[in-house]
Coordinates of C-alpha atoms and ligand atoms in Angstrom, one line a residue:
M1 CA 171.8 -14.7 124.9
N2 CA 171.8 -15.6 128.5
R3 CA 172.9 -19.3 128.6
R4 CA 171.8 -20.0 132.1
F5 CA 168.3 -19.7 131.0
R6 CA 167.9 -21.1 127.4
T7 CA 170.6 -23.9 127.6
H8 CA 171.2 -27.6 126.9
D9 CA 172.4 -30.2 129.2
L10 CA 172.9 -32.9 126.5
R11 CA 173.4 -31.1 123.3
Q12 CA 176.9 -30.1 122.5
V13 CA 177.0 -26.2 122.1
M14 CA 180.2 -24.3 121.5
V15 CA 180.1 -20.6 122.2
L16 CA 182.3 -19.0 119.3
D17 CA 182.4 -15.5 120.9
G18 CA 186.0 -14.0 121.3
V19 CA 188.4 -12.3 118.9
W20 CA 187.9 -13.0 115.2
D21 CA 189.8 -12.1 112.2
F22 CA 188.7 -9.0 110.5
A23 CA 189.0 -7.2 107.2
F24 CA 187.3 -3.9 106.2
L25 CA 186.5 -4.5 102.4
G26 CA 184.8 -1.1 101.8
D27 CA 182.4 -0.3 99.0
V28 CA 182.5 -3.6 97.4
D29 CA 179.6 -5.8 96.1
P30 CA 179.4 -8.9 98.1
D31 CA 178.4 -11.0 95.0
T32 CA 181.9 -10.2 93.7
V33 CA 183.9 -11.2 96.7
D34 CA 186.1 -14.4 96.7
V35 CA 186.1 -15.3 100.5
G36 CA 189.0 -17.5 100.1
A37 CA 191.2 -14.6 98.9
I38 CA 190.4 -12.0 101.5
T39 CA 193.5 -10.7 103.6
F40 CA 192.6 -10.5 107.2
E41 CA 194.7 -7.7 108.3
D42 CA 192.8 -6.9 111.6
R43 CA 191.1 -8.4 114.6
M44 CA 187.7 -7.6 115.9
A45 CA 185.6 -8.6 119.1
V46 CA 182.7 -10.7 118.7
P47 CA 180.0 -9.8 119.8
G48 CA 180.9 -6.1 118.9
C49 CA 180.3 -3.2 116.5
F50 CA 183.3 -2.6 114.3
D51 CA 182.2 1.1 113.8
A52 CA 181.9 1.8 117.5
T53 CA 186.0 1.4 117.5
P54 CA 187.7 4.7 116.9
V55 CA 189.5 3.3 113.8
Y56 CA 186.4 2.5 112.0
A57 CA 184.1 5.0 113.5
G58 CA 181.6 6.3 111.1
Q59 CA 182.5 4.0 108.2
R60 CA 180.2 2.1 106.1
G61 CA 181.1 -0.8 104.0
L62 CA 181.4 -4.5 103.5
V63 CA 183.4 -6.2 106.2
A64 CA 184.6 -9.9 106.8
Y65 CA 184.9 -11.7 110.0
R66 CA 186.6 -15.1 110.4
T67 CA 187.0 -17.7 112.9
R68 CA 187.5 -21.4 112.9
L69 CA 184.9 -24.2 113.4
S70 CA 185.6 -27.6 114.8
L71 CA 183.1 -30.1 113.2
L72 CA 183.8 -33.3 115.0
D73 CA 181.8 -35.7 113.0
A74 CA 179.3 -35.9 110.2
A75 CA 176.2 -35.1 112.3
P76 CA 174.1 -32.2 111.3
Y77 CA 175.5 -29.0 112.9
R78 CA 173.8 -25.6 113.2
L79 CA 175.1 -22.1 113.7
V80 CA 173.2 -19.7 115.8
F81 CA 173.8 -15.9 115.4
D82 CA 172.0 -14.0 118.0
S83 CA 172.2 -10.9 115.8
V84 CA 174.3 -9.4 113.0
H85 CA 173.9 -5.7 111.8
H86 CA 172.6 -5.3 109.4
W87 CA 173.0 -7.7 106.5
C88 CA 175.2 -10.8 106.3
R89 CA 176.2 -13.7 104.2
V90 CA 177.6 -16.7 106.0
F91 CA 180.3 -19.1 104.5
V92 CA 181.5 -22.4 105.8
D93 CA 184.5 -23.9 104.1
G94 CA 184.4 -21.2 101.4
G95 CA 180.6 -22.0 100.5
P96 CA 177.8 -19.6 100.9
L97 CA 175.1 -21.0 103.3
R98 CA 172.5 -18.1 103.8
D99 CA 172.1 -14.4 103.8
H100 CA 170.4 -12.6 106.7
V101 CA 168.6 -9.2 106.7
G102 CA 168.2 -7.0 109.6
G103 CA 169.8 -6.6 113.1
F104 CA 168.4 -7.2 116.6
T105 CA 167.2 -10.7 116.1
Q106 CA 168.5 -14.4 116.1
F107 CA 168.8 -16.7 113.1
A108 CA 170.3 -20.0 112.4
V109 CA 172.4 -21.3 109.6
D110 CA 172.3 -25.1 109.0
L111 CA 175.1 -27.3 108.0
P112 CA 173.5 -30.5 107.0
D113 CA 176.3 -31.8 104.9
H114 CA 179.8 -30.5 105.8
P115 CA 183.6 -31.8 105.9
V116 CA 184.6 -33.3 109.1
G117 CA 187.4 -31.3 110.9
E118 CA 188.5 -27.7 111.3
V119 CA 186.9 -25.4 108.7
A120 CA 186.7 -21.7 108.2
L121 CA 183.6 -19.7 109.2
V122 CA 183.5 -16.4 107.3
V123 CA 180.9 -13.9 107.7
L124 CA 180.4 -10.9 105.3
V125 CA 178.7 -8.1 107.1
D126 CA 177.4 -5.0 105.5
N127 CA 176.4 -1.9 107.3
R128 CA 175.8 0.2 104.3
F129 CA 172.3 1.6 103.4
D130 CA 170.8 -0.5 100.3
Y131 CA 167.1 -0.9 100.4
E132 CA 167.2 -3.6 97.7
R133 CA 169.5 -5.7 100.1
C134 CA 168.2 -4.6 103.3
P135 CA 165.0 -2.7 103.6
L136 CA 165.0 -2.8 107.3
H137 CA 167.7 -0.2 108.1
L138 CA 167.3 3.0 106.4
E139 CA 169.6 6.0 106.9
Y140 CA 166.8 8.4 107.6
F141 CA 165.9 6.7 110.9
D142 CA 166.5 8.8 114.0
W143 CA 169.2 6.5 115.3
Y144 CA 172.7 5.5 114.2
H145 CA 172.9 2.0 112.6
F146 CA 176.0 0.4 113.9
G147 CA 177.5 -2.6 112.1
G148 CA 179.0 -5.8 113.1
I149 CA 178.3 -9.5 114.7
T150 CA 176.5 -7.7 117.5
R151 CA 175.5 -10.6 119.7
S152 CA 176.8 -14.0 120.6
V153 CA 177.4 -16.9 118.0
T154 CA 177.2 -20.5 118.8
L155 CA 177.7 -23.9 117.1
H156 CA 175.2 -26.6 117.9
R157 CA 175.8 -30.3 117.1
L158 CA 172.5 -31.8 116.3
G159 CA 171.7 -35.4 116.2
D160 CA 169.0 -37.1 113.8
I161 CA 166.2 -35.4 115.9
W162 CA 166.4 -32.1 117.4
I163 CA 164.5 -29.6 119.2
D164 CA 163.9 -26.4 117.3
G165 CA 162.1 -24.4 119.8
V166 CA 159.7 -24.4 122.8
Q167 CA 156.7 -21.9 123.2
I168 CA 155.3 -21.8 126.7
V169 CA 152.1 -19.9 127.0
T170 CA 149.7 -19.5 130.1
R171 CA 146.1 -20.4 129.2
D172 CA 144.8 -19.8 132.6
Y173 CA 146.8 -18.3 135.5
Q174 CA 144.1 -19.4 138.1
T175 CA 144.4 -23.1 137.3
R176 CA 148.0 -22.8 136.1
A177 CA 147.2 -24.1 132.8
V178 CA 150.3 -23.8 130.6
A179 CA 150.5 -24.8 127.0
I180 CA 153.8 -26.1 125.9
T181 CA 154.5 -26.3 122.1
I182 CA 157.6 -28.1 120.9
D183 CA 158.8 -27.8 117.4
Y184 CA 161.5 -30.3 116.2
G185 CA 163.4 -31.3 113.2
A186 CA 164.4 -34.6 112.1
V187 CA 166.7 -36.4 109.6
V188 CA 164.2 -39.3 109.2
A189 CA 160.7 -40.2 110.6
R190 CA 160.9 -42.3 113.6
G191 CA 158.1 -43.7 115.8
G192 CA 157.9 -44.0 119.6
M193 CA 160.6 -41.3 120.5
P194 CA 160.5 -40.6 124.2
L195 CA 159.6 -37.3 125.4
T196 CA 159.9 -35.9 129.0
L197 CA 159.2 -32.5 130.4
T198 CA 160.6 -31.5 133.8
C199 CA 159.4 -28.3 135.6
D200 CA 161.8 -27.0 138.4
G201 CA 163.4 -30.4 138.7
E202 CA 160.0 -32.3 138.8
K203 CA 159.0 -34.5 136.0
V204 CA 155.5 -33.4 134.6
L205 CA 155.3 -35.4 131.4
A206 CA 156.6 -38.5 130.2
T207 CA 155.4 -39.7 126.9
T208 CA 156.4 -40.9 123.4
V209 CA 156.2 -39.1 120.2
D210 CA 156.0 -40.2 116.5
I211 CA 158.6 -38.2 114.6
F212 CA 157.9 -37.0 111.2
A213 CA 160.8 -36.3 108.8
D214 CA 162.0 -32.7 108.5
H215 CA 159.9 -30.7 110.7
G216 CA 157.1 -31.3 113.3
Q217 CA 155.3 -29.9 116.2
V218 CA 153.6 -31.2 119.4
T219 CA 151.4 -29.3 122.1
Y220 CA 150.7 -30.2 125.6
T221 CA 148.7 -28.6 128.1
L222 CA 150.2 -28.9 131.8
H223 CA 148.4 -27.9 135.0
L224 CA 151.2 -26.7 137.2
S225 CA 148.9 -26.3 140.2
E226 CA 151.8 -25.7 142.7
A227 CA 153.6 -23.1 140.7
A228 CA 153.9 -19.6 141.9
L229 CA 152.7 -16.9 139.5
W230 CA 154.9 -14.1 137.7
S231 CA 153.3 -10.8 138.8
P232 CA 154.1 -7.2 139.3
D233 CA 154.6 -8.0 143.2
A234 CA 156.5 -11.1 142.9
P235 CA 158.4 -12.2 139.8
H236 CA 158.3 -15.9 140.1
L237 CA 160.2 -17.9 137.4
H238 CA 160.1 -21.4 136.5
M239 CA 162.5 -23.6 134.4
L240 CA 161.2 -26.2 131.9
H241 CA 163.5 -28.8 130.7
V242 CA 162.3 -30.5 127.6
K243 CA 164.1 -33.8 126.5
L244 CA 163.1 -35.4 123.1
G245 CA 165.2 -38.5 122.2
D246 CA 168.9 -37.5 122.9
D247 CA 168.3 -33.9 122.5
D248 CA 167.1 -31.2 125.2
M249 CA 166.4 -27.6 125.7
R250 CA 165.9 -25.5 128.8
E251 CA 163.5 -22.5 128.8
R252 CA 162.9 -20.2 131.8
F253 CA 159.3 -18.7 131.8
G254 CA 156.6 -17.2 134.1
I255 CA 152.9 -18.0 134.6
R256 CA 150.9 -15.0 134.2
Q257 CA 148.1 -13.6 131.9
V258 CA 148.0 -10.2 130.3
R259 CA 144.5 -9.1 129.1
V260 CA 142.9 -5.9 128.1
E261 CA 140.0 -5.1 130.6
G262 CA 138.2 -2.0 129.4
Q263 CA 140.6 0.9 129.6
S264 CA 143.2 -1.0 131.4
I265 CA 145.9 -3.6 130.8
A266 CA 145.7 -6.2 133.5
I267 CA 148.1 -8.8 134.8
N268 CA 146.5 -11.9 136.3
G269 CA 143.3 -9.8 136.6
G270 CA 144.8 -6.8 138.2
P271 CA 145.1 -3.5 136.3
V272 CA 148.6 -2.0 135.9
Q273 CA 149.7 1.4 135.6
L274 CA 152.7 1.6 133.2
L275 CA 155.4 4.0 134.1
G276 CA 158.1 4.0 131.8
V277 CA 160.6 5.2 129.1
N278 CA 161.5 4.3 125.7
R279 CA 164.8 2.4 125.5
H280 CA 167.3 2.3 122.5
E281 CA 170.0 -0.4 122.7
A282 CA 173.1 1.7 122.1
H283 CA 176.3 3.3 123.8
P284 CA 178.9 5.2 122.1
Q285 CA 181.6 2.7 122.9
F286 CA 179.7 -0.5 122.2
G287 CA 177.3 0.3 119.6
H288 CA 174.3 -2.1 119.9
A289 CA 176.5 -4.7 121.4
L290 CA 175.9 -4.0 125.0
P291 CA 178.1 -5.9 127.5
D292 CA 176.2 -7.6 130.6
S293 CA 177.5 -4.9 132.9
L294 CA 175.7 -2.3 130.9
L295 CA 172.5 -4.2 130.6
V296 CA 172.7 -4.7 134.4
S297 CA 173.4 -1.1 135.2
D298 CA 170.5 -0.1 132.6
V299 CA 168.0 -2.2 134.5
Q300 CA 169.2 -1.0 137.8
Q301 CA 168.9 2.7 136.7
L302 CA 165.4 2.0 135.3
R303 CA 164.2 0.5 138.7
D304 CA 166.0 3.5 140.6
L305 CA 164.0 5.7 138.4
G306 CA 160.8 4.0 139.6
C307 CA 160.0 2.5 136.1
N308 CA 157.9 -0.6 135.7
F309 CA 157.6 -0.3 131.9
V310 CA 160.1 -0.1 129.0
R311 CA 159.2 0.4 125.4
G312 CA 162.0 -1.4 123.3
S313 CA 162.2 1.3 120.7
H314 CA 162.3 0.7 117.9
Y315 CA 163.4 -3.0 117.4
P316 CA 163.6 -6.3 119.4
Q317 CA 165.8 -5.9 122.5
D318 CA 168.4 -8.2 123.5
A319 CA 167.3 -11.6 125.2
R320 CA 169.7 -10.9 128.2
F321 CA 168.1 -7.6 128.8
L322 CA 164.6 -9.3 128.7
D323 CA 165.8 -12.0 131.2
L324 CA 166.6 -9.0 133.5
C325 CA 163.4 -7.5 132.9
D326 CA 161.9 -10.8 134.0
E327 CA 163.5 -10.6 137.3
A328 CA 163.0 -7.1 137.8
V329 CA 159.4 -6.8 136.9
L330 CA 159.8 -4.2 134.2
C331 CA 157.0 -4.8 131.8
V332 CA 158.3 -4.6 128.0
W333 CA 156.5 -3.5 124.9
S334 CA 158.6 -5.5 122.3
E335 CA 158.7 -4.0 118.9
S336 CA 159.6 -5.1 115.5
I337 CA 162.1 -2.9 113.6
G338 CA 160.5 0.2 111.9
W339 CA 160.4 4.0 111.7
Q340 CA 158.1 6.4 109.9
Q341 CA 157.5 4.1 106.8
T342 CA 155.2 5.5 104.2
A343 CA 153.1 3.7 101.5
E344 CA 156.1 3.3 99.4
H345 CA 157.4 0.7 101.9
L346 CA 154.3 -0.6 103.2
T347 CA 153.0 -1.6 99.8
D348 CA 156.1 -3.1 98.6
P349 CA 156.2 -7.0 98.8
H350 CA 160.0 -6.9 99.4
Y351 CA 159.6 -4.6 102.4
L352 CA 156.5 -6.6 103.7
A353 CA 158.5 -9.9 103.5
A354 CA 161.4 -8.5 105.4
Q355 CA 159.1 -7.1 108.0
E356 CA 157.3 -10.4 108.4
S357 CA 160.6 -12.2 108.9
N358 CA 161.8 -9.5 111.5
I359 CA 158.3 -10.0 113.5
A360 CA 158.6 -13.8 113.5
E361 CA 162.1 -13.6 114.7
M362 CA 161.2 -11.2 117.3
V363 CA 158.3 -13.3 118.6
R364 CA 160.6 -16.3 118.7
G365 CA 163.1 -14.6 120.8
A366 CA 160.7 -12.9 123.3
R367 CA 157.7 -15.2 123.5
N368 CA 158.9 -17.0 126.8
H369 CA 159.7 -13.9 128.7
P370 CA 156.8 -12.9 131.1
S371 CA 158.0 -9.3 131.1
V372 CA 157.1 -8.9 127.3
I373 CA 153.3 -7.8 127.9
L374 CA 152.8 -6.2 124.5
W375 CA 153.8 -6.6 120.9
G376 CA 154.2 -3.7 118.7
I377 CA 155.0 -2.8 115.1
Q378 CA 155.8 0.1 112.8
N379 CA 156.8 3.1 114.8
E380 CA 155.2 6.2 113.6
S381 CA 154.4 4.8 110.1
H382 CA 151.7 6.2 107.8
S383 CA 148.8 4.6 109.7
N384 CA 146.6 7.6 108.6
D385 CA 147.0 6.6 104.9
P386 CA 144.4 4.2 103.8
E387 CA 147.0 2.6 101.5
C388 CA 149.0 1.4 104.5
R389 CA 146.1 -0.4 106.3
P390 CA 146.4 -3.6 104.7
A391 CA 150.2 -3.8 105.9
Y392 CA 149.0 -3.0 109.4
A393 CA 146.3 -5.6 109.2
R394 CA 148.8 -8.1 107.9
F395 CA 151.5 -7.5 110.5
L396 CA 148.9 -7.5 113.5
G397 CA 147.5 -10.6 112.0
Q398 CA 150.8 -12.3 111.8
L399 CA 151.5 -11.4 115.4
R400 CA 148.2 -12.7 116.5
S401 CA 148.8 -16.0 114.8
L402 CA 152.3 -16.4 116.3
D403 CA 151.0 -15.4 119.7
D404 CA 147.7 -14.8 120.9
S405 CA 148.4 -14.3 124.4
R406 CA 149.5 -10.6 124.3
P407 CA 147.6 -7.5 123.4
L408 CA 148.9 -5.7 120.2
T409 CA 149.7 -2.1 119.5
F410 CA 151.6 0.3 117.3
A411 CA 152.8 3.8 118.1
S412 CA 150.9 6.4 116.2
N413 CA 151.7 9.9 115.6
H414 CA 148.5 10.6 113.8
P415 CA 146.0 10.8 116.7
F416 CA 143.6 13.0 114.7
D417 CA 143.3 11.1 111.5
D418 CA 144.7 7.5 112.0
V419 CA 142.8 4.7 110.1
C420 CA 144.3 1.8 111.8
L421 CA 143.5 2.3 115.4
D422 CA 140.5 -0.1 115.4
L423 CA 143.3 -2.9 114.4
A424 CA 145.1 -2.4 117.8
D425 CA 144.1 -3.6 121.2
V426 CA 145.8 -0.9 122.9
I427 CA 145.9 2.6 121.5
S428 CA 149.4 4.3 121.8
I429 CA 150.1 7.9 120.9
N430 CA 153.2 9.5 120.3
C431 CA 153.2 13.3 120.6
Y432 CA 155.6 16.3 121.5
P433 CA 153.6 19.1 122.8
G434 CA 155.8 21.8 124.2
W435 CA 158.6 20.6 122.2
Y436 CA 158.0 20.4 118.4
G437 CA 154.9 22.7 118.9
G438 CA 153.6 25.0 121.5
E439 CA 154.9 25.9 125.0
I440 CA 155.0 23.8 128.1
E441 CA 151.8 25.5 129.2
D442 CA 150.0 24.0 126.3
I443 CA 150.7 20.3 127.1
P444 CA 147.6 19.7 129.4
A445 CA 145.2 20.9 126.8
E446 CA 146.8 19.2 123.9
L447 CA 146.9 15.8 125.6
D448 CA 143.0 16.4 126.3
R449 CA 142.4 17.1 122.7
I450 CA 144.1 13.8 121.7
I451 CA 142.0 11.8 124.3
A452 CA 138.8 13.6 123.2
R453 CA 139.5 12.7 119.7
L454 CA 140.1 9.1 120.4
D455 CA 136.7 9.0 122.3
E456 CA 135.0 10.7 119.4
V457 CA 136.3 8.1 116.9
G458 CA 135.1 5.3 119.1
Q459 CA 138.7 4.2 120.3
G460 CA 138.3 5.7 123.9
D461 CA 137.0 2.4 125.5
K462 CA 140.5 0.7 125.0
P463 CA 143.5 1.2 127.1
L464 CA 145.8 4.3 126.3
I465 CA 149.4 4.7 126.4
I466 CA 151.3 7.7 125.6
S467 CA 154.1 6.1 124.1
E468 CA 156.4 9.0 123.4
I469 CA 156.7 12.5 124.8
G470 CA 159.5 14.5 125.8
G471 CA 162.0 17.2 124.9
G472 CA 165.8 17.4 124.4
A473 CA 168.4 18.5 127.1
I474 CA 172.1 18.9 126.5
Y475 CA 173.7 17.2 129.7
G476 CA 175.2 19.7 131.9
W477 CA 173.4 22.7 130.1
R478 CA 171.7 24.4 133.0
D479 CA 170.8 28.0 132.0
W480 CA 169.3 30.9 133.7
N481 CA 166.6 31.3 131.0
A482 CA 165.8 27.6 131.2
T483 CA 164.8 27.5 127.5
R484 CA 164.7 24.4 125.1
W485 CA 167.8 22.3 125.3
S486 CA 168.4 23.2 128.9
E487 CA 168.1 20.7 131.7
Q488 CA 165.5 22.8 133.4
Y489 CA 163.2 23.0 130.4
Q490 CA 163.1 19.2 130.1
A491 CA 162.5 18.6 133.8
R492 CA 159.7 20.9 133.8
L493 CA 158.1 19.6 130.5
L494 CA 158.2 16.1 132.0
E495 CA 156.8 17.2 135.4
V496 CA 153.8 18.7 133.5
V497 CA 153.3 15.4 131.7
I498 CA 153.2 13.0 134.6
R499 CA 151.1 15.4 136.6
H500 CA 148.5 15.8 133.9
L501 CA 148.4 12.1 133.0
F502 CA 148.4 10.6 136.5
I503 CA 148.0 13.1 139.2
D504 CA 145.4 15.4 137.7
G505 CA 143.8 12.3 136.2
A506 CA 143.8 12.5 132.3
R507 CA 142.8 9.0 131.0
A508 CA 145.8 7.0 130.3
C509 CA 147.1 3.5 131.5
G510 CA 150.6 3.9 130.5
L511 CA 153.4 6.4 129.7
A512 CA 156.8 5.8 128.1
I513 CA 158.8 8.9 128.4
W514 CA 161.0 9.7 125.2
Q515 CA 163.6 8.4 126.1
Y516 CA 165.7 6.8 128.8
C517 CA 169.1 7.6 127.4
D518 CA 170.7 9.9 124.8
I519 CA 171.6 8.2 121.4
R520 CA 173.9 8.8 118.5
S521 CA 171.4 9.5 115.5
S522 CA 171.6 9.5 111.8
Q523 CA 174.6 11.5 110.3
E524 CA 172.2 13.0 107.5
A525 CA 172.4 16.9 107.4
R526 CA 168.6 17.1 107.6
R527 CA 168.8 15.3 111.0
T528 CA 171.9 16.6 112.5
L529 CA 170.8 20.2 112.0
F530 CA 168.1 19.5 114.5
R531 CA 170.1 17.2 116.7
P532 CA 173.0 18.9 118.4
R533 CA 176.1 16.6 118.5
A534 CA 174.4 14.3 115.9
F535 CA 172.6 12.8 119.1
N536 CA 169.2 12.6 120.0
N537 CA 169.4 14.3 123.3
K538 CA 166.0 13.7 124.8
G539 CA 167.4 11.2 127.4
L540 CA 166.6 11.4 131.1
V541 CA 170.3 10.4 131.2
D542 CA 173.1 11.0 128.7
E543 CA 174.6 8.4 126.5
Y544 CA 177.1 7.3 129.4
R545 CA 173.9 7.2 131.7
R546 CA 174.7 10.3 133.7
P547 CA 171.4 11.8 134.9
K548 CA 170.1 15.1 133.8
L549 CA 167.8 17.2 136.0
A550 CA 164.8 15.5 134.7
Y551 CA 165.9 12.2 136.0
D552 CA 165.3 13.4 139.7
V553 CA 161.8 14.9 138.7
V554 CA 160.7 11.7 137.1
K555 CA 162.1 9.6 139.8
R556 CA 160.3 11.5 142.5
L557 CA 156.9 11.3 140.6
Y558 CA 157.3 7.7 139.6
H559 CA 158.0 6.7 143.1
Q560 CA 155.0 8.7 144.5
L561 CA 152.6 7.1 141.9
Q562 CA 153.8 3.6 142.8
L563 CA 153.0 4.2 146.6
Ligands
LIG601 C1 159.7 10.2 116.9 C2 160.4 9.0 117.0 C3 161.4 8.7 117.8 C4 162.2 10.0 117.9 C5 161.4 11.2 118.3 C6 162.2 12.6 118.4 O1 158.6 10.4 117.8 O2 159.5 8.0 117.1 O3 162.2 7.8 117.3 O4 162.9 10.4 116.7 O5 160.4 11.5 117.3 O6 163.1 12.6 119.2 O7 161.9 13.4 117.6

């Protein structure tokens, strides 16, 4: 988490990142572990992925991390984990406090009653596949599920009243009307608590709030008439500082409105053509725990490529990446975790509950980023099965109730028989003509057939994004025959796609090429047989971000289209 933009002046926050004690426990049931008896024989970086280190590479099992906390007084404290992969149980002073399911999202662990002084913080982390414990990470997904404490950990000292979160939504970009919702927590009810809001250093509201015990919420609408807009031309950003009683919180935001207007997605009333890629958050040496240097270079490379759009496939991206996208005007599709789920999962209350938590955590983490212009769910799941429709309706309904200011979508790979398209604001289609079926020459006709079908089923009046399309190329494999897996084949395929969609004028308002960089994939035999090196090799750059031939082709065309 980038602490410059989501920070506190008054609240005491200790960053716990560093080197922690570590133990690989292996194939052990966490319910049977006596955390006080664990022998910590190794050390591990936090944030980090233990299985991205050569010694633990490829290993799955229960592991334990340990560090020490200083709890200076009896005030309530809160631990904030920005992400742990992919199941964990948190213990303070030997006592279990909470479990968490799923990586890629932030969660908090409250310490209302605790000893004063130095105590041990132990986190049991599990990267095994266990549907019962963690239905959000399944082995068959087409990416490698790394394990560990993958993003920052902080310890917050809370007072009697504390701010839980701030949501900032542009209600009208023309009048700069912005709705600010503040969630708070409190030990006891209190009347007349002072609240001030300061925007870019200027006080914009001073009032008092009657605080209810436990949790409460207040909303104000501000008219920041002098504030500059965030737009594709100029990404102006603002800093809101909220002070409630003795607690405070800073949130960076942008003023802009995203709307669907006919077949376009418009930002502040102006239609945008989305030229982008899908991006997994992975690297062979860091797993999912990408250092700042890599996030910065990824964003630089995406801009160099001429992208103005990134689909965060297939899970919520790091808030530090979103900060960089806010600044670089890379519009983001933020998607909750999911991959080709069928009715088996989408009708299972256990799965539905876990997915709802992931959606809620995603929205909480990404809602104030102006770059996030779309919410998405359930990549390539069975949206063509009427049994799955209630789950789609439920998740999209949940998203709308958490944030009604962004259009909703899901990537469908069922363009000809989808039964959920009417639930989405933006139609997004994944397809692989010229790769899994047919030849490069067949691509234009296949894209036209998909578009014609959407028109036929009454979905043609919505914006259309081709949310995945591409082909594999092994980095460095340049071959005279230029067939599949060669760099030439991939480059030729993507040239045909971009030309057909945006130069020959097929109807699409956006494209997310599959994919930005090569990624390690599932180690299952059925997948590795079709994935040389056990990697998904459809990246424009390889896993070390070295460009393939297609990079230059896409770069030339994307830049030309942006002129
Ligand atoms: C799907 C899926 C991607 C990836 C891709 C591929 O469309 O959504 O995650 O697996 O196929 O490379 O085949």
